[in-house]
Coordinates of C-alpha atoms and ligand atoms in Angstrom, one line a residue:
X1 CA -27.9 2.9 15.6
X2 CA -30.7 0.6 14.5
X3 CA -29.8 -1.8 11.7
X4 CA -31.3 -0.9 8.3
X5 CA -32.8 -3.6 6.1
X6 CA -34.0 -3.9 2.5
X7 CA -37.1 -5.9 1.8
X8 CA -37.3 -8.1 -1.2
X9 CA -40.3 -10.1 -2.2
X10 CA -39.7 -13.2 -4.2
X11 CA -42.5 -15.6 -5.1
X12 CA -44.7 -13.8 -2.7
X13 CA -42.3 -14.3 0.3
X14 CA -40.7 -11.3 1.9
X15 CA -37.0 -11.4 2.8
X16 CA -35.0 -8.8 4.8
X17 CA -31.5 -8.1 3.7
X18 CA -29.1 -5.9 5.7
X19 CA -28.0 -2.5 4.4
X20 CA -24.3 -1.7 4.6
X21 CA -23.2 1.9 4.5
X22 CA -19.7 3.2 3.8
X23 CA -17.9 6.2 5.3
X24 CA -18.8 8.4 2.4
X25 CA -22.5 7.4 2.5
X26 CA -22.3 4.7 -0.2
X27 CA -25.1 2.2 0.4
X28 CA -25.3 -1.5 -0.5
X29 CA -27.6 -4.4 0.1
X30 CA -25.8 -7.4 1.5
X31 CA -27.1 -10.3 -0.5
X32 CA -24.7 -12.9 0.8
X33 CA -27.4 -15.0 2.4
X34 CA -30.1 -14.5 -0.2
X35 CA -29.5 -17.8 -1.9
X36 CA -29.6 -19.7 1.3
X37 CA -32.9 -18.0 2.2
X38 CA -34.7 -18.0 -1.1
X39 CA -32.8 -20.0 -3.7
X40 CA -32.2 -16.8 -5.8
X41 CA -28.8 -15.4 -6.7
X42 CA -28.3 -11.9 -8.2
X43 CA -27.1 -11.4 -11.8
X44 CA -24.8 -8.6 -12.8
X45 CA -22.6 -9.3 -15.8
X46 CA -19.5 -7.2 -15.7
X47 CA -20.2 -6.4 -12.1
X48 CA -21.6 -3.1 -13.1
X49 CA -23.6 -2.7 -9.8
X50 CA -21.9 -5.3 -7.6
X51 CA -19.7 -4.4 -4.6
X52 CA -17.2 -7.2 -4.3
X53 CA -15.6 -6.0 -1.0
X54 CA -15.5 -3.3 1.6
X55 CA -12.4 -1.3 1.1
X56 CA -10.6 1.6 2.9
X57 CA -8.0 2.3 0.2
X58 CA -9.5 4.6 -2.5
X59 CA -12.7 6.6 -2.7
X60 CA -14.0 7.7 -6.0
X61 CA -17.2 9.5 -6.9
X62 CA -17.7 9.1 -10.6
X63 CA -20.6 11.6 -10.8
X64 CA -18.6 14.4 -9.1
X65 CA -15.2 13.4 -10.5
X66 CA -13.6 12.9 -7.0
X67 CA -10.7 10.6 -6.4
X68 CA -9.0 10.2 -3.0
X69 CA -6.3 7.8 -1.8
X70 CA -6.9 7.0 1.9
X71 CA -8.8 10.3 2.2
X72 CA -6.2 12.5 0.5
X73 CA -7.3 14.2 -2.8
X74 CA -5.5 13.2 -5.9
X75 CA -4.9 16.9 -6.8
X76 CA -3.0 17.5 -3.5
X77 CA -1.0 14.3 -3.8
X78 CA -0.1 14.9 -7.5
X79 CA 1.1 18.4 -6.7
X80 CA 2.9 17.9 -3.3
X81 CA 4.0 14.3 -2.8
X82 CA 6.3 11.7 -4.3
X83 CA 5.3 8.4 -5.8
X84 CA 6.9 6.4 -3.0
X85 CA 5.2 8.6 -0.4
X86 CA 1.9 7.8 -2.1
X87 CA 2.8 4.1 -2.4
X88 CA 3.5 4.0 1.3
X89 CA 0.2 5.7 2.0
X90 CA -1.8 3.4 -0.2
X91 CA -0.2 0.2 1.1
X92 CA 0.1 1.0 4.8
X93 CA -2.9 3.4 5.2
X94 CA -1.1 6.5 6.6
X95 CA 1.4 8.9 5.2
X96 CA 4.9 8.0 6.3
X97 CA 6.9 10.2 8.7
X98 CA 10.2 11.4 7.4
X99 CA 12.2 8.5 9.0
X100 CA 9.6 6.0 7.8
X101 CA 9.9 7.3 4.3
X102 CA 13.7 7.3 4.4
X103 CA 13.6 3.7 5.6
X104 CA 11.1 2.7 2.9
X105 CA 13.2 4.4 0.2
X106 CA 16.3 2.7 1.5
X107 CA 14.7 -0.7 1.5
X108 CA 13.4 -0.3 -2.0
X109 CA 16.8 0.9 -3.2
X110 CA 18.5 -2.2 -1.9
X111 CA 16.1 -4.4 -3.7
X112 CA 16.3 -3.0 -7.2
X113 CA 18.7 -5.5 -8.6
X114 CA 17.4 -8.7 -10.3
X115 CA 18.8 -12.1 -9.8
X116 CA 21.2 -12.7 -12.7
X117 CA 19.5 -16.0 -13.5
X118 CA 16.3 -14.0 -14.1
X119 CA 18.2 -11.8 -16.6
X120 CA 18.7 -14.9 -18.7
X121 CA 15.0 -15.3 -19.0
X122 CA 14.9 -12.2 -21.2
X123 CA 17.0 -14.0 -23.8
X124 CA 14.1 -16.4 -24.4
X125 CA 11.6 -13.7 -25.4
X126 CA 11.2 -12.7 -29.1
X127 CA 12.9 -9.3 -29.5
X128 CA 9.6 -7.8 -30.6
X129 CA 7.6 -9.6 -27.9
X130 CA 5.2 -7.1 -26.2
X131 CA 6.7 -5.8 -23.0
X132 CA 3.5 -6.4 -21.1
X133 CA 3.8 -10.1 -21.8
X134 CA 7.4 -9.9 -20.7
X135 CA 6.4 -8.1 -17.5
X136 CA 3.7 -10.6 -16.6
X137 CA 6.1 -13.5 -17.2
X138 CA 8.9 -11.8 -15.1
X139 CA 6.5 -11.0 -12.2
X140 CA 5.4 -14.6 -12.3
X141 CA 9.0 -15.7 -12.3
X142 CA 9.6 -13.8 -9.0
X143 CA 7.3 -16.5 -7.5
X144 CA 9.9 -19.1 -8.5
X145 CA 12.8 -17.2 -7.1
X146 CA 11.1 -16.2 -3.9
X147 CA 8.6 -19.0 -3.4
X148 CA 7.7 -18.5 0.3
X149 CA 4.0 -17.9 0.7
X150 CA 2.4 -15.5 3.2
X151 CA -0.1 -17.6 5.2
X152 CA -1.0 -14.9 7.6
X153 CA -0.1 -11.4 6.6
X154 CA -0.8 -10.0 10.1
X155 CA 1.6 -12.4 11.8
X156 CA 4.2 -12.3 8.9
X157 CA 4.6 -8.6 8.7
X158 CA 8.4 -8.6 8.2
X159 CA 8.1 -11.2 5.4
X160 CA 5.3 -9.3 3.7
X161 CA 7.2 -6.0 4.0
X162 CA 10.2 -7.7 2.2
X163 CA 7.9 -8.9 -0.6
X164 CA 6.5 -5.4 -1.0
X165 CA 9.9 -3.6 -1.3
X166 CA 11.1 -6.4 -3.6
X167 CA 8.1 -5.8 -5.9
X168 CA 8.5 -2.0 -5.8
X169 CA 12.3 -2.2 -6.2
X170 CA 12.4 -4.7 -9.0
X171 CA 9.5 -3.8 -11.2
X172 CA 11.2 -0.6 -12.8
X173 CA 14.3 -2.7 -13.4
X174 CA 12.2 -5.5 -15.1
X175 CA 10.4 -2.9 -17.2
X176 CA 13.5 -1.0 -18.3
X177 CA 15.2 -4.3 -19.2
X178 CA 12.2 -5.4 -21.3
X179 CA 12.7 -2.2 -23.3
X180 CA 16.5 -2.6 -23.5
X181 CA 16.0 -6.2 -24.7
X182 CA 13.6 -5.1 -27.4
X183 CA 16.2 -2.6 -28.6
X184 CA 19.1 -5.1 -28.6
X185 CA 20.9 -2.8 -26.2
X186 CA 22.8 -3.9 -23.1
X187 CA 20.8 -3.5 -19.9
X188 CA 21.6 -0.7 -17.4
X189 CA 21.9 -1.7 -13.7
X190 CA 20.1 0.4 -11.2
X191 CA 22.1 3.1 -9.4
X192 CA 21.5 4.0 -5.8
X193 CA 22.4 7.7 -6.3
X194 CA 19.1 8.2 -8.2
X195 CA 15.6 8.5 -6.7
X196 CA 12.9 6.1 -7.9
X197 CA 11.8 7.9 -11.0
X198 CA 15.3 9.0 -12.0
X199 CA 16.6 5.5 -11.6
X200 CA 13.9 4.2 -14.0
X201 CA 14.8 6.9 -16.6
X202 CA 18.5 6.1 -16.3
X203 CA 17.8 2.4 -16.8
X204 CA 15.6 3.1 -19.8
X205 CA 17.7 5.6 -21.6
X206 CA 21.4 5.6 -20.6
X207 CA 23.7 4.0 -23.1
X208 CA 27.3 2.7 -22.7
X209 CA 28.4 5.5 -25.0
X210 CA 26.3 8.3 -23.5
X211 CA 24.9 9.2 -20.1
X212 CA 21.2 10.1 -19.9
X213 CA 20.8 13.7 -18.7
X214 CA 17.9 13.9 -16.3
X215 CA 15.5 16.8 -16.9
X216 CA 13.7 17.8 -13.6
X217 CA 10.5 18.6 -15.5
X218 CA 10.5 15.2 -17.1
X219 CA 11.1 13.6 -13.7
X220 CA 8.3 15.7 -12.2
X221 CA 5.8 14.7 -15.0
X222 CA 6.6 11.1 -14.6
X223 CA 6.3 11.3 -10.8
X224 CA 2.8 12.8 -11.3
X225 CA 1.8 10.2 -13.8
X226 CA 2.8 7.4 -11.5
X227 CA 0.9 9.0 -8.6
X228 CA -2.3 9.4 -10.7
X229 CA -2.2 5.8 -11.7
X230 CA -1.4 4.4 -8.2
X231 CA -4.9 3.0 -7.4
X232 CA -8.4 3.1 -8.7
X233 CA -10.4 0.9 -6.4
X234 CA -12.1 -2.2 -7.8
X235 CA -11.2 -1.9 -11.5
X236 CA -10.5 -4.9 -13.7
X237 CA -6.9 -5.5 -12.7
X238 CA -7.3 -4.7 -9.0
X239 CA -10.3 -7.1 -8.9
X240 CA -8.1 -9.6 -10.7
X241 CA -5.4 -9.3 -8.2
X242 CA -7.9 -9.8 -5.3
X243 CA -9.6 -12.7 -7.0
X244 CA -6.4 -14.5 -8.0
X245 CA -4.8 -13.7 -4.6
X246 CA -7.9 -15.0 -2.8
X247 CA -6.8 -18.5 -3.6
X248 CA -3.7 -17.7 -1.4
X249 CA -1.3 -18.1 -4.3
X250 CA 2.0 -16.1 -4.1
X251 CA 1.6 -12.3 -4.2
X252 CA 3.9 -12.3 -7.2
X253 CA 1.5 -14.5 -9.2
X254 CA -1.4 -12.3 -8.2
X255 CA 0.5 -9.2 -9.4
X256 CA 1.4 -11.0 -12.6
X257 CA -2.4 -11.7 -13.2
X258 CA -3.0 -8.0 -12.6
X259 CA -0.5 -7.1 -15.2
X260 CA -2.2 -9.4 -17.8
X261 CA -5.5 -7.9 -16.9
X262 CA -4.2 -4.4 -17.4
X263 CA -2.8 -5.2 -20.8
X264 CA -6.2 -5.3 -22.5
X265 CA -7.3 -2.4 -24.7
X266 CA -10.4 -1.7 -22.7
X267 CA -8.3 -1.2 -19.6
X268 CA -4.6 0.0 -19.3
X269 CA -3.9 -1.0 -22.9
X270 CA -6.0 2.0 -24.0
X271 CA -3.1 4.4 -23.6
X272 CA -1.2 2.6 -26.4
X273 CA -4.4 2.4 -28.5
X274 CA -5.0 6.2 -28.0
X275 CA -1.6 7.1 -29.5
X276 CA -2.1 4.6 -32.3
X277 CA -5.5 6.0 -33.0
X278 CA -4.2 9.6 -33.1
X279 CA -1.4 8.6 -35.4
X280 CA -3.9 6.9 -37.7
X281 CA -6.0 10.0 -37.8
X282 CA -2.9 12.1 -38.6
X283 CA -1.9 9.7 -41.4
X284 CA -5.4 9.8 -42.7
X285 CA -5.2 13.6 -43.2
X286 CA -6.2 14.7 -39.7
X287 CA -9.9 14.6 -40.4
X288 CA -11.2 14.5 -36.8
X289 CA -14.9 14.7 -37.7
X290 CA -14.6 11.5 -39.7
X291 CA -13.4 9.6 -36.6
X292 CA -16.0 11.2 -34.4
X293 CA -18.7 10.0 -36.9
X294 CA -17.1 6.5 -37.0
X295 CA -17.2 6.3 -33.2
X296 CA -21.0 7.2 -33.3
X297 CA -21.8 4.7 -36.0
X298 CA -23.5 1.6 -34.6
X299 CA -22.4 -0.5 -37.5
X300 CA -18.7 0.4 -37.0
X301 CA -16.8 -1.2 -34.1
X302 CA -14.5 1.8 -33.8
X303 CA -14.5 3.6 -30.5
X304 CA -12.7 6.8 -29.5
X305 CA -9.9 5.3 -27.4
X306 CA -9.3 7.3 -24.2
X307 CA -12.9 8.3 -24.0
X308 CA -15.5 6.9 -21.6
X309 CA -15.2 5.3 -18.3
X310 CA -17.2 2.7 -16.3
X311 CA -17.4 5.0 -13.3
X312 CA -16.6 8.6 -14.3
X313 CA -19.7 10.0 -15.8
X314 CA -18.7 13.7 -15.5
X315 CA -15.0 14.0 -15.9
X316 CA -11.9 12.0 -14.9
X317 CA -10.0 14.1 -12.4
X318 CA -6.8 12.4 -13.4
X319 CA -7.2 13.5 -17.1
X320 CA -7.5 17.2 -16.0
X321 CA -4.1 17.0 -14.1
X322 CA -2.4 15.1 -16.9
X323 CA -3.6 17.5 -19.6
X324 CA -1.8 20.4 -17.7
X325 CA 1.3 18.3 -17.1
X326 CA 1.3 17.4 -20.8
X327 CA 1.3 21.1 -21.9
X328 CA 4.1 21.9 -19.4
X329 CA 6.4 19.0 -20.5
X330 CA 5.9 19.7 -24.2
X331 CA 6.6 23.4 -23.7
X332 CA 9.7 22.7 -21.7
X333 CA 11.0 20.2 -24.1
X334 CA 10.1 22.4 -27.0
X335 CA 8.1 19.5 -28.6
X336 CA 5.5 20.6 -31.2
X337 CA 3.7 17.4 -31.7
X338 CA 0.9 17.5 -34.3
X339 CA -0.6 14.5 -32.5
X340 CA -1.3 16.8 -29.5
X341 CA -3.2 19.2 -31.8
X342 CA -5.3 16.3 -33.1
X343 CA -6.0 15.2 -29.5
X344 CA -7.1 18.6 -28.6
X345 CA -9.3 18.9 -31.6
X346 CA -10.8 15.5 -31.0
X347 CA -11.6 16.3 -27.4
X348 CA -13.2 19.6 -28.4
X349 CA -15.4 18.0 -31.1
X350 CA -16.4 15.1 -29.0
X351 CA -17.3 17.2 -25.9
X352 CA -19.6 19.3 -28.1
X353 CA -21.3 16.4 -29.7
X354 CA -24.7 15.2 -28.5
X355 CA -23.7 11.5 -28.7
X356 CA -20.8 11.9 -26.3
X357 CA -22.6 14.4 -24.1
X358 CA -25.7 12.1 -23.7
X359 CA -23.6 9.0 -23.0
X360 CA -21.4 11.0 -20.6
X361 CA -18.2 10.1 -22.5
X362 CA -15.2 12.2 -21.4
X363 CA -11.5 11.9 -21.9
X364 CA -10.1 9.4 -19.4
X365 CA -6.7 9.1 -17.8
X366 CA -5.3 7.5 -20.9
X367 CA -6.1 10.2 -23.3
X368 CA -3.2 12.5 -22.7
X369 CA -0.7 10.3 -20.8
X370 CA 0.6 8.8 -24.1
X371 CA 1.5 12.2 -25.5
X372 CA 3.7 12.8 -22.4
X373 CA 5.3 9.4 -22.7
X374 CA 6.0 9.9 -26.3
X375 CA 7.6 13.3 -25.6
X376 CA 9.8 11.7 -23.0
X377 CA 11.0 9.1 -25.5
X378 CA 9.1 6.1 -24.2
X379 CA 8.0 3.9 -27.1
X380 CA 4.3 3.2 -27.6
X381 CA 4.4 -0.4 -26.6
X382 CA 5.8 0.6 -23.2
X383 CA 2.9 2.9 -22.4
X384 CA 0.9 0.2 -20.6
X385 CA 4.0 -0.9 -18.7
X386 CA 4.2 2.7 -17.4
X387 CA 0.7 2.3 -16.2
X388 CA 1.6 -1.0 -14.5
X389 CA 4.6 0.7 -12.7
X390 CA 2.2 3.3 -11.3
X391 CA -0.6 0.8 -10.4
X392 CA 1.7 -1.5 -8.5
X393 CA 1.2 0.0 -5.0
X394 CA -2.6 -0.2 -5.6
X395 CA -2.4 -3.9 -6.5
X396 CA -0.2 -4.6 -3.5
X397 CA -2.6 -2.6 -1.2
X398 CA -5.7 -4.4 -2.6
X399 CA -4.0 -7.8 -2.1
X400 CA -2.9 -6.9 1.4
X401 CA -6.3 -5.6 2.4
X402 CA -8.1 -8.7 1.0
X403 CA -5.7 -11.1 2.9
X404 CA -5.6 -9.1 6.1
X405 CA -9.4 -9.1 6.2
X406 CA -9.3 -12.8 5.7
X407 CA -11.7 -12.7 2.7
X408 CA -12.9 -16.0 1.4
X409 CA -11.8 -17.4 -2.0
X410 CA -13.6 -15.4 -4.8
X411 CA -16.1 -17.7 -6.5
X412 CA -19.1 -16.1 -8.3
X413 CA -22.2 -18.0 -9.2
X414 CA -23.9 -18.2 -12.6
X415 CA -27.3 -18.7 -14.2
X416 CA -26.8 -21.8 -16.4
X417 CA -28.4 -21.4 -19.8
X418 CA -26.8 -24.4 -21.6
X419 CA -28.1 -27.7 -22.7
X420 CA -30.1 -29.8 -20.2
X421 CA -29.2 -33.4 -19.5
X422 CA -28.7 -35.5 -22.7
X423 CA -27.2 -38.9 -23.5
X424 CA -23.7 -39.3 -24.9
X425 CA -23.7 -41.3 -28.2
X426 CA -20.2 -42.7 -28.9
X427 CA -18.7 -42.2 -32.4
X428 CA -16.0 -44.9 -31.7
X429 CA -13.2 -42.5 -30.7
X430 CA -12.3 -44.7 -27.8
Ligands
ACO501 N1 -16.4 5.8 -28.2 C1 -17.6 5.7 -28.7 N2 -18.7 5.2 -28.0 C2 -18.5 4.7 -26.8 C3 -17.2 4.8 -26.2 C4 -16.1 5.3 -26.9 N3 -14.9 5.4 -26.4 N4 -17.2 4.3 -24.9 C5 -18.5 4.0 -24.7 N5 -19.3 4.2 -25.8 C6 -20.7 4.0 -26.0 C7 -21.0 2.5 -26.2 O1 -21.1 2.1 -27.5 C8 -22.3 2.4 -25.5 O2 -23.3 2.8 -26.4 P1 -24.8 2.2 -26.3 O3 -25.3 2.4 -25.0 O4 -25.5 2.9 -27.4 O5 -24.6 0.7 -26.6 C9 -22.3 3.4 -24.3 O6 -21.3 4.4 -24.7 C10 -21.8 2.8 -23.0 O7 -20.6 2.1 -23.2 P2 -20.2 0.7 -22.5 O8 -19.2 0.0 -23.3 O9 -21.5 0.0 -22.2 O10 -19.7 1.3 -21.1 P3 -18.8 0.5 -20.1 O11 -18.9 1.2 -18.8 O12 -19.0 -1.0 -20.2 O13 -17.3 0.7 -20.7 C11 -15.2 1.7 -21.3 C12 -16.4 1.7 -20.3 C13 -14.7 0.2 -21.5 C14 -14.1 2.5 -20.7 C15 -15.7 2.3 -22.7 O14 -16.1 3.6 -22.5 C16 -14.5 2.2 -23.7 O15 -14.4 1.1 -24.4 N6 -13.7 3.2 -23.9 C17 -12.6 3.2 -24.8 C18 -11.4 2.4 -24.2 C19 -10.7 3.2 -23.1 O16 -10.4 4.4 -23.2 N7 -10.5 2.5 -22.0 C20 -9.7 3.0 -20.9 C21 -10.6 3.1 -19.7 S1 -9.8 3.9 -18.4 C22 -8.8 2.7 -17.7 O17 -9.1 1.6 -17.7 C23 -7.6 3.2 -17.1

């Protein structure tokens, strides 16, 4: 097939730039050599229209509301697979066979415990310290306990596999212990008789005085939530993991950076913000219209949290599945949460409002997830931690792909707009 080119004319000179086409027909202009050829760079604050890599992990079409991991639809995976099956798929590229899944499960199970010295680190955090800060610190601490670096991921397959199962095994333990620490409760050690999700619920909620009784519908809802969060191509935290990882620092440090990036309210932190916003509306008398008006007011910084998305401009397919799961869990648990009523009213009003319709603002993945977490008993400040547990396979896969493809260190350029050269006038400080 003949190579395609884009032609760009700068200062009267024409330059030919190669066109790159993806397997789903996405097209890009490769501008890597533009500066060498012409002296120009491209400018795109917030990377709204910049492809930072070619990736074979996740496909999403924001206009049509399509999300697929390695070609498999999110709807199919959420209904029929387990989180660890999806994690394997995302990380290694293919669904595991039964023996492969059993071995993966087993390897993760034997890496769920945390070095006892790491447990002592928890004592140093303030009791009310945000668990996302704790998680980022603990992930970073893994790099000090397991300092070996991966120089060549293709040649060091066994070492990398070990790091992968360590991360997947230890993250739920680290998360549950962050919660237990904040409660002043003794931590629960992982138990091999449970599956991945059950084990996390056990570590979160079992008490020395009372066993936690697992509800299969709760386990199923959590399994779904983790699957729906497992990857989302080049979002803020995935790009952070790739960028930090591109300096060839430890994978644990790159994941820690991903956790910090996810924490922000415009990214994963939105799920906590959604619930806090709904509670505020409830306390304020449940006047949904007032908050829709606030969100539309240019002079008011307020935004409807859980609405809008950088890439989904039609609907977020994950939100659809979560909304159904939310109804199911609340019915099963017999929870009548007035917050859910407010959420539904808010969605109804916003979707019928010209402002939200014109700007293509729809409920995103975070809008309903918090209501499920709340019904299960997970406290608000742990919501983003739940997101991080789900996103972990995605971060690992993005890191692995970037390193296996031998991508160069990430280093964007800028257009300098600061002061031009000027002379330093000493004030006698030295
Ligand atoms: N409520 C009210 N207005 C909104 C909202 C919202 N939630 N989101 C966007 N808008 C408006 C903006 O004010 C802007 O209006 P303007 O064009 O008149 O200036 C327009 O819609 C476009 O918004 P941007 O912020 O430019 O869109 P961007 O793609 O940069 O941001 C984002 C997307 C960050 C998700 C945004 O919609 C938002 O802040 N939403 C609320 C936070 C949230 O739910 N985040 C979770 C995202 S999903 C995730 O990370 C898992």
